[in-house]
XYZ file of C-alpha atoms in Angstrom:
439
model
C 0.000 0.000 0.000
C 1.277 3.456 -0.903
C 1.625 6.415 1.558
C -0.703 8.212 -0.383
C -3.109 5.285 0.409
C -2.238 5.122 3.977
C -3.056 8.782 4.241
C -6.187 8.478 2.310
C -7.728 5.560 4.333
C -6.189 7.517 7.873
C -7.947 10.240 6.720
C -11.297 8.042 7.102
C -10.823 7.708 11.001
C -11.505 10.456 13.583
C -8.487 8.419 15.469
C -6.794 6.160 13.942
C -4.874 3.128 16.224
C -2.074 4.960 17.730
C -3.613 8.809 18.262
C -4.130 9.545 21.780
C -7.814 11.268 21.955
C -7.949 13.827 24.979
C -9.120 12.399 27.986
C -12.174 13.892 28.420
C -12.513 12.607 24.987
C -11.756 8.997 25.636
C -13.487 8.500 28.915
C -16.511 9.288 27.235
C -15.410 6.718 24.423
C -14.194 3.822 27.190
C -17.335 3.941 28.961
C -19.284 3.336 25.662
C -17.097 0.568 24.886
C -18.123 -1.083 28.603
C -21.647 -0.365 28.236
C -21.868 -2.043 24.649
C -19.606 -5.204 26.107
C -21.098 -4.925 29.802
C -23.566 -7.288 29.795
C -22.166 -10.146 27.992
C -18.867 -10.038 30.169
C -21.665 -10.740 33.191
C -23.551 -13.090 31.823
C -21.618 -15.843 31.899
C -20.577 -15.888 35.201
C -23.970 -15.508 36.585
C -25.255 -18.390 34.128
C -22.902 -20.454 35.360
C -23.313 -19.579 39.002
C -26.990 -20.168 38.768
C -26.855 -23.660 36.980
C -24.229 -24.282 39.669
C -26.614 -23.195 42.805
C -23.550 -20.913 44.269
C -24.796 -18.428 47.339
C -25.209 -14.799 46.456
C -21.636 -13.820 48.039
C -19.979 -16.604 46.294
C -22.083 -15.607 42.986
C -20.942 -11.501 43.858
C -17.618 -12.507 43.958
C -17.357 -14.318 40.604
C -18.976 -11.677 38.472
C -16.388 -8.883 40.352
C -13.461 -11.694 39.468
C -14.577 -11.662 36.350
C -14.850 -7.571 35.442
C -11.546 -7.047 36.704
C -9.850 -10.151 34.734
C -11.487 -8.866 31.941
C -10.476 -5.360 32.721
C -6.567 -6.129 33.543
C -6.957 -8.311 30.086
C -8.242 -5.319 27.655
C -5.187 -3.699 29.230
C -3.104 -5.906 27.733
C -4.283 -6.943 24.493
C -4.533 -2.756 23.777
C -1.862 -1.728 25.399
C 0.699 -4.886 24.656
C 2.908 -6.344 27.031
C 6.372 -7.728 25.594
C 5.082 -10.335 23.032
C 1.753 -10.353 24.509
C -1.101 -8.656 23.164
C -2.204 -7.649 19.368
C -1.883 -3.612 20.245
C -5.196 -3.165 18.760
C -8.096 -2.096 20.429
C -9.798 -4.994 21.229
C -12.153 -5.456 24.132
C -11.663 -8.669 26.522
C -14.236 -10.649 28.358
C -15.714 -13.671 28.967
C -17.647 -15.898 26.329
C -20.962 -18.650 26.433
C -18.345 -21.019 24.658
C -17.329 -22.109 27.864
C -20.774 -21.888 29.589
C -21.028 -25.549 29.344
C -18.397 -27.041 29.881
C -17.844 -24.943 33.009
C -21.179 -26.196 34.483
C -20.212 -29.407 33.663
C -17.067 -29.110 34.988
C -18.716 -27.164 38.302
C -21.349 -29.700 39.094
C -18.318 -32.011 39.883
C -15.317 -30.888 41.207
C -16.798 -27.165 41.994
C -15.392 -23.393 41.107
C -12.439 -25.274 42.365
C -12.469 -27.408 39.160
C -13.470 -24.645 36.871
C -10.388 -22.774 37.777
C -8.062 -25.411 37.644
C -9.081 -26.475 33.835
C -9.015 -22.841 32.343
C -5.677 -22.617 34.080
C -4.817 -25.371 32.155
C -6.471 -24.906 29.314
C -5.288 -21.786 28.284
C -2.115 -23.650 27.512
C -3.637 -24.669 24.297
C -4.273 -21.561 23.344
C -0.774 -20.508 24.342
C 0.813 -23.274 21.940
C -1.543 -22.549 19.639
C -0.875 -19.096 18.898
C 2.709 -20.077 17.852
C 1.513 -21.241 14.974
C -0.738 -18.394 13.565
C 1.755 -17.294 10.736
C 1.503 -19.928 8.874
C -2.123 -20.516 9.262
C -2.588 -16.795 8.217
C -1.874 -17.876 4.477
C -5.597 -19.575 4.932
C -7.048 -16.018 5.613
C -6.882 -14.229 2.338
C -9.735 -11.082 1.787
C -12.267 -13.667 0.715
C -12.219 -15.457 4.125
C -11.553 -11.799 5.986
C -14.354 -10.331 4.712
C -16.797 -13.401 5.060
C -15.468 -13.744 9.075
C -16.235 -9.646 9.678
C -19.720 -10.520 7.747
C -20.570 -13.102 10.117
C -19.810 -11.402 13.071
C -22.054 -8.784 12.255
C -24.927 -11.128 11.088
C -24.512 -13.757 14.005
C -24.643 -10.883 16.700
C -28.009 -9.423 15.187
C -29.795 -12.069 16.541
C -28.645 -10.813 20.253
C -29.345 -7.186 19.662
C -32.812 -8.230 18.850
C -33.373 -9.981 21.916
C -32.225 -7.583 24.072
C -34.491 -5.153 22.126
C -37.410 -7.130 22.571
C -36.089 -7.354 26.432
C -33.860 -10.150 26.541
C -33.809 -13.839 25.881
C -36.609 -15.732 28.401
C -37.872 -12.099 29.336
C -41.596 -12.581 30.627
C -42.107 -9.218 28.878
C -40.575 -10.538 25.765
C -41.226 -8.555 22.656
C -43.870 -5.924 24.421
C -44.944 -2.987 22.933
C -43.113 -0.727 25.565
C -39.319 -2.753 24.751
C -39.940 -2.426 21.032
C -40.582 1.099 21.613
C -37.655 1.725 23.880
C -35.607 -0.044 21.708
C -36.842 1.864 18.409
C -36.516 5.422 20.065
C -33.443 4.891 21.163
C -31.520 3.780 17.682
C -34.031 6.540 15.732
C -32.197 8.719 18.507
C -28.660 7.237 17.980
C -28.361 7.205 14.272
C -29.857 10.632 14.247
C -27.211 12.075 16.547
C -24.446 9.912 14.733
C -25.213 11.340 11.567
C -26.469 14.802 11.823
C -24.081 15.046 15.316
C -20.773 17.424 15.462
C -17.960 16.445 17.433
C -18.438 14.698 20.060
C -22.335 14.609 20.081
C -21.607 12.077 16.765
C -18.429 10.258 18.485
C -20.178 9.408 20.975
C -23.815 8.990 19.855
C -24.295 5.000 21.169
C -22.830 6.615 25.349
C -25.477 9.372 24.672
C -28.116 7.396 23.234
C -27.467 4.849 26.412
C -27.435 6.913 29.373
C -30.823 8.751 27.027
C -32.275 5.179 27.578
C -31.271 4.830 30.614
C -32.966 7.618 32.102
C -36.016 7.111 30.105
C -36.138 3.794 31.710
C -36.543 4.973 34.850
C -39.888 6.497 35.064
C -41.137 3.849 32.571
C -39.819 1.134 35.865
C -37.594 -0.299 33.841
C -34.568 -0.039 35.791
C -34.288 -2.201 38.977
C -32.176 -0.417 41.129
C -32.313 -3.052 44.509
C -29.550 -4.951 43.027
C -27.328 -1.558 43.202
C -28.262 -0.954 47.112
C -27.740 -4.916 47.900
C -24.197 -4.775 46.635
C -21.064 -4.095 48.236
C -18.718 -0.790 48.161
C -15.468 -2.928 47.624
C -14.716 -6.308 47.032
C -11.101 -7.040 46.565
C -9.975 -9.470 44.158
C -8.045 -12.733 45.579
C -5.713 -15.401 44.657
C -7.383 -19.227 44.799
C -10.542 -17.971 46.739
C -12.065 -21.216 45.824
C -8.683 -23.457 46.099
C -8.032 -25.161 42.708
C -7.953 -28.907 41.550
C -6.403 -29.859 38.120
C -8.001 -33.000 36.652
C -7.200 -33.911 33.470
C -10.894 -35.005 31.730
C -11.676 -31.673 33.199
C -9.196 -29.539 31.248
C -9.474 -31.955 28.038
C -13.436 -30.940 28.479
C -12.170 -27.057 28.005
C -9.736 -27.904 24.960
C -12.419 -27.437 22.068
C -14.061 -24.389 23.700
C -10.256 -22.871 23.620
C -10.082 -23.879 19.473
C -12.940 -22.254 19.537
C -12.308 -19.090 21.140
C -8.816 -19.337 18.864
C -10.428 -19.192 15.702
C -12.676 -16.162 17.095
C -10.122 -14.546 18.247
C -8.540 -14.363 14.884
C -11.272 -13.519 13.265
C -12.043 -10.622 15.354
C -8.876 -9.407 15.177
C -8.596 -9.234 11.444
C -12.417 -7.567 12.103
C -10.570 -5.035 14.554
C -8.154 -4.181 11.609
C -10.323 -3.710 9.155
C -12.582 -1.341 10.729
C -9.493 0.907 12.063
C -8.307 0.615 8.275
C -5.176 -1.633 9.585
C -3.672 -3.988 8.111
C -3.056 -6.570 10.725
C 0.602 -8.798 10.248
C 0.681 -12.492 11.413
C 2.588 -11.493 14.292
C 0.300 -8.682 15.779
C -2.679 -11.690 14.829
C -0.768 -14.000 17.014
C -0.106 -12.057 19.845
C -3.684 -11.601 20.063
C -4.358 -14.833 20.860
C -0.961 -15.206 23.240
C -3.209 -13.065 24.907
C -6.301 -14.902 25.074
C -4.554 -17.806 26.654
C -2.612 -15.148 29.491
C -5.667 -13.377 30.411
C -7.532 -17.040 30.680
C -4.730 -18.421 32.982
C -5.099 -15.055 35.055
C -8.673 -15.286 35.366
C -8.461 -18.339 36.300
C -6.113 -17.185 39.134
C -8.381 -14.596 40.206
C -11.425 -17.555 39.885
C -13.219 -16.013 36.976
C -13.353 -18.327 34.039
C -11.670 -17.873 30.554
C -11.406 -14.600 28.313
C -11.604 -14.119 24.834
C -11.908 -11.125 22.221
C -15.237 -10.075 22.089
C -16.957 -8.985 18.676
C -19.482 -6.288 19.876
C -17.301 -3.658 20.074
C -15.976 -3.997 16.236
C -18.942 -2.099 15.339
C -18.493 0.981 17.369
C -15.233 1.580 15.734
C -16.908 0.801 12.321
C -19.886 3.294 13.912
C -17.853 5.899 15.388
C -14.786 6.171 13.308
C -12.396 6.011 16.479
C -9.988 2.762 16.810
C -7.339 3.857 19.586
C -6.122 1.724 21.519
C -5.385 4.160 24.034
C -9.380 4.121 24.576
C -9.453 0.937 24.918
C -6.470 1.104 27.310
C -8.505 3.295 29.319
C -11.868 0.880 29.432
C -9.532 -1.692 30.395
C -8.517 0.314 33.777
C -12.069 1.442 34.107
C -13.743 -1.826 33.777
C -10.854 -3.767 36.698
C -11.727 -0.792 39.045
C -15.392 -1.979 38.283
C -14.669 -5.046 39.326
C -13.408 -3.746 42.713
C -16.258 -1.966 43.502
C -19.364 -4.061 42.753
C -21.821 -1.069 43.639
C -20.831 0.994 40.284
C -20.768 -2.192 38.345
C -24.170 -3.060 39.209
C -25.416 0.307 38.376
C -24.681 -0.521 35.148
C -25.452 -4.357 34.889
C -28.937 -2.976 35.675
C -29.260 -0.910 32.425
C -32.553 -2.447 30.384
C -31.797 -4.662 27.932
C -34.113 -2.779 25.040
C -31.243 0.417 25.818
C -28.483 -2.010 24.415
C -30.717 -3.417 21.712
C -31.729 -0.001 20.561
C -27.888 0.634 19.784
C -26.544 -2.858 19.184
C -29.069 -3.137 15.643
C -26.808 -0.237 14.438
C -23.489 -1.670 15.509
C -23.443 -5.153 14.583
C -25.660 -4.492 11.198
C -22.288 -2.237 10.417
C -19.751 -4.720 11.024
C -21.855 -7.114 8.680
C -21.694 -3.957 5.962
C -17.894 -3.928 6.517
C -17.209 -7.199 5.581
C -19.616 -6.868 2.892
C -17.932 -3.552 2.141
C -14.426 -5.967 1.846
C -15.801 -8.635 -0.254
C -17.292 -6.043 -2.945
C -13.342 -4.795 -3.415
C -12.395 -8.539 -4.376
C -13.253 -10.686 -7.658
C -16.268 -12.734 -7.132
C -16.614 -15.715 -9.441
C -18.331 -18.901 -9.320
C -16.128 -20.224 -6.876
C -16.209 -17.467 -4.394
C -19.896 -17.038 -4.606
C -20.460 -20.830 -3.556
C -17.891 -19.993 -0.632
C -19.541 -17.367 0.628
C -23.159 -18.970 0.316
C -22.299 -22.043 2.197
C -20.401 -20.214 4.279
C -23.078 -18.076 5.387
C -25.662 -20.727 5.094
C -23.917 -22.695 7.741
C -23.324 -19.708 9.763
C -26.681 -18.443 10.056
C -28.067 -21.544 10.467
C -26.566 -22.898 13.610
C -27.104 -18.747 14.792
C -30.778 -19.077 14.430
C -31.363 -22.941 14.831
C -28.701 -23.871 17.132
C -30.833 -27.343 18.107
C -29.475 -29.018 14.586
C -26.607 -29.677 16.774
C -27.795 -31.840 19.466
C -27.140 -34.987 17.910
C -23.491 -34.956 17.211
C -20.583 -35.683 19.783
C -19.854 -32.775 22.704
C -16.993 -31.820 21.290
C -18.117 -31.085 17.852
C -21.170 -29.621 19.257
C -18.648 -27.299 21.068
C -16.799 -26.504 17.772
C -19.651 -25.668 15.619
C -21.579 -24.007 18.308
C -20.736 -20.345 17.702
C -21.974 -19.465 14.009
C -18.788 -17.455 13.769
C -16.818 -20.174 13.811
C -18.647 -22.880 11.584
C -19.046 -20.505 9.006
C -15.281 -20.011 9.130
C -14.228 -23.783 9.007
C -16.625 -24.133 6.089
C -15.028 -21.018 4.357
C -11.583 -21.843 5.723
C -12.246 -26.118 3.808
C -13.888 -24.600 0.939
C -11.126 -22.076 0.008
C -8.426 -25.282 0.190
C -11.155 -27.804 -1.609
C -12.657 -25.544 -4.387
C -9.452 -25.432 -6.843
C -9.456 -22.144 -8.584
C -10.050 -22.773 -12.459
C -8.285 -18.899 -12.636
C -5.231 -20.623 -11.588
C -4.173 -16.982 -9.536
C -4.256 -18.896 -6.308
């Protein structure tokens, strides 16, 4: 790529991945990175907790382990530490990949068990990520652009459950959360597009605290949870003890080739909306880090960490893909951790307020890897790439019961759409010889 290129595409970002926004400036754009990846770094901890029958305390502590491994983790994968971390911004947190094997897991050795197979599971991910250069030949812009598509697509799914009030909500799909939800992206697009400065920067943290408070009247917003917590809550080594079994930690292996092949893919997602092109290197220090922040979660008895795809689309949305943000969210979501009270004031937020802004986000990252895929030849082959790919994606999105049959660790494997539409892509692109011959 020429400089005239690199300054053309630069030119395209309010900040690109190594400015330094002003801190006012990226405060405002940290917390809107937490509040678009707040509740799904909760959520797994307190599924798991629940299937698991753990006390409130012990349930209090494991979310709060959990922020602030996630926190410390952003740090690093933004901020880099030696040959740790991609230096991109790219948000941290825990993932429903390892929901079920960490319930599994739980029901028979305890948290004690669950911390002792991410600990040693991560490993896999460690080795593995010593051998992302060469498997980075099998990601050309065909298979780029059809990962950042399914991101997009296989998150829509989510924000329209949360607009309709969540998943197993017994107001599911009422007339007030469609309404919330519909206000409040009219409100955001509105102010992204017609917005100057910072009223269009940071148009999805307006638009949510705007829900937010509209919620309140409309008693949406249960604030009990927020006076039950507790001021401060420390973070500890081994709380729960740990015990290392080894069916336990082979049970954790496919969610961690899982989470490796998302991890890529959100990476190369990451660089293409901050117009950066990502090397091998930066790729596999991205998931060096995956398998680091796992093994210290674990540690601090939270469970593993992963990249997480929802924040792809407020760069895409917002034009602003410093890491030094990110940095910053990283610090703000560990002291969140340490003090549960501000943590629940925002695990509390109504779940139409996120789905309101997460239509426009994750509909843009699927437009961005459409964007990609428009810039590349499309032929016969590539069409039937992309269609199965897809296909197979959205499928096991929106019907994920087609799996239930097939072995636990394939089931694992396949689970996320993300990553089946990638394996198919990933097969296809070796098996479908191209008749061009430029391949």
């Amino acid at each position: 790529m020429t400089e005239i290129d690199k300054e053309t595409l630069n030119h395209t970002m309010l900040y690109t991945n190594d400015d330094v926004p002003p801190i006012g400036t990226s405060l405002v754009l940290a917390f809107q990175h937490i509040l678009a990846a707040f509740a799904g770094i909760i959520a797994v901890p307190l599924v798991v907790s629940s299937a698991l029958g753990l006390s409130v305390e012990e349930t209090s502590f494991m979310v709060s382990a959990t922020i602030f491994a996630s926190g410390i983790t952003t740090v690093i994968q933004s901020r880099g530490l030696g040959p740790i971390g991609s230096r991109v911004s790219g948000m941290m947190g825990t993932d429903f990949t390892f929901v079920n094997p960490s319930i599994a897991v739980g029901s028979k050795f305890g948290v004690s068990g669950i911390v002792g197979a991410t600990i040693l599971g991560s490993f896999t991910e460690i080795i593995l990520s010593r051998f992302i250069k060469p498997l980075m030949k099998f990601f050309p812009p065909l298979i780029t652009g059809i990962v950042v598509s399914l991101i997009g697509i296989t998150l829509l799914p989510v924000s329209i459950d949360w607009a309709a009030g969540g998943y197993g909500a017994p107001d599911y799909g009422s007339m007030q959360n469609l309404t919330v939800a519909f206000v409040i992206m009219v409100f955001t697009l509105l102010l992204n597009h017609y917005g100057k400065g910072m009223l269009s920067t940071a148009s999805v943290f307006i638009g949510m605290v705007f829900g937010y408070l509209v919620c309140i009247p409309l008693g949406m917003v249960d604030l009990q949870s927020v006076a039950a917590a507790d001021w401060i809550a420390l973070p500890s080594f081994f709380r729960y003890g740990v015990t290392f079994d080894l069916a336990s930690t082979l049970s954790f292996v496919p969610a961690y080739l899982v989470s490796t092949i998302g991890t890529m893919g959100i990476m190369m997602a990451i660089g293409e909306a901050s117009n950066l092109k990502l090397s091998s290197e930066r790729a596999a220090a991205g998931v060096l880090c995956d398998g680091i922040g796992s093994m210290i979660s674990g540690i601090f008895g939270a469970g593993p960490n992963t990249a997480f795809s929802q924040n792809v689309g407020l760069i895409t949305l917002t034009k602003v893909a410093s890491r030094h943000v990110m940095v910053i969210a990283g610090i703000i979501l560990a002291l969140l951790g340490v003090f549960p009270k501000l943590s629940a004031l925002i695990s509390v937020m109504p779940q139409p307020v996120l789905g309101g802004v997460g239509v426009i986000m994750f509909g843009l990252v699927a437009a961005q890897g459409i964007k990609s895929l428009s810039t590349i030849h499309l032929g016969d082959r590539e069409l039937l790439i992309i269609s199965v790919a897809f296909a197979l994606g959205i499928g096991v999105t929106v019907k994920p019961e087609i799996l239930a049959g097939l072995p636990a660790a394939i089931q694992m494997i396949l689970s996320s759409g993300i990553s089946t539409g990638t394996l198919a892509a990933l097969i296809l692109n070796i098996v479908l010889v191209d008749k061009r011959g430029d391949q």
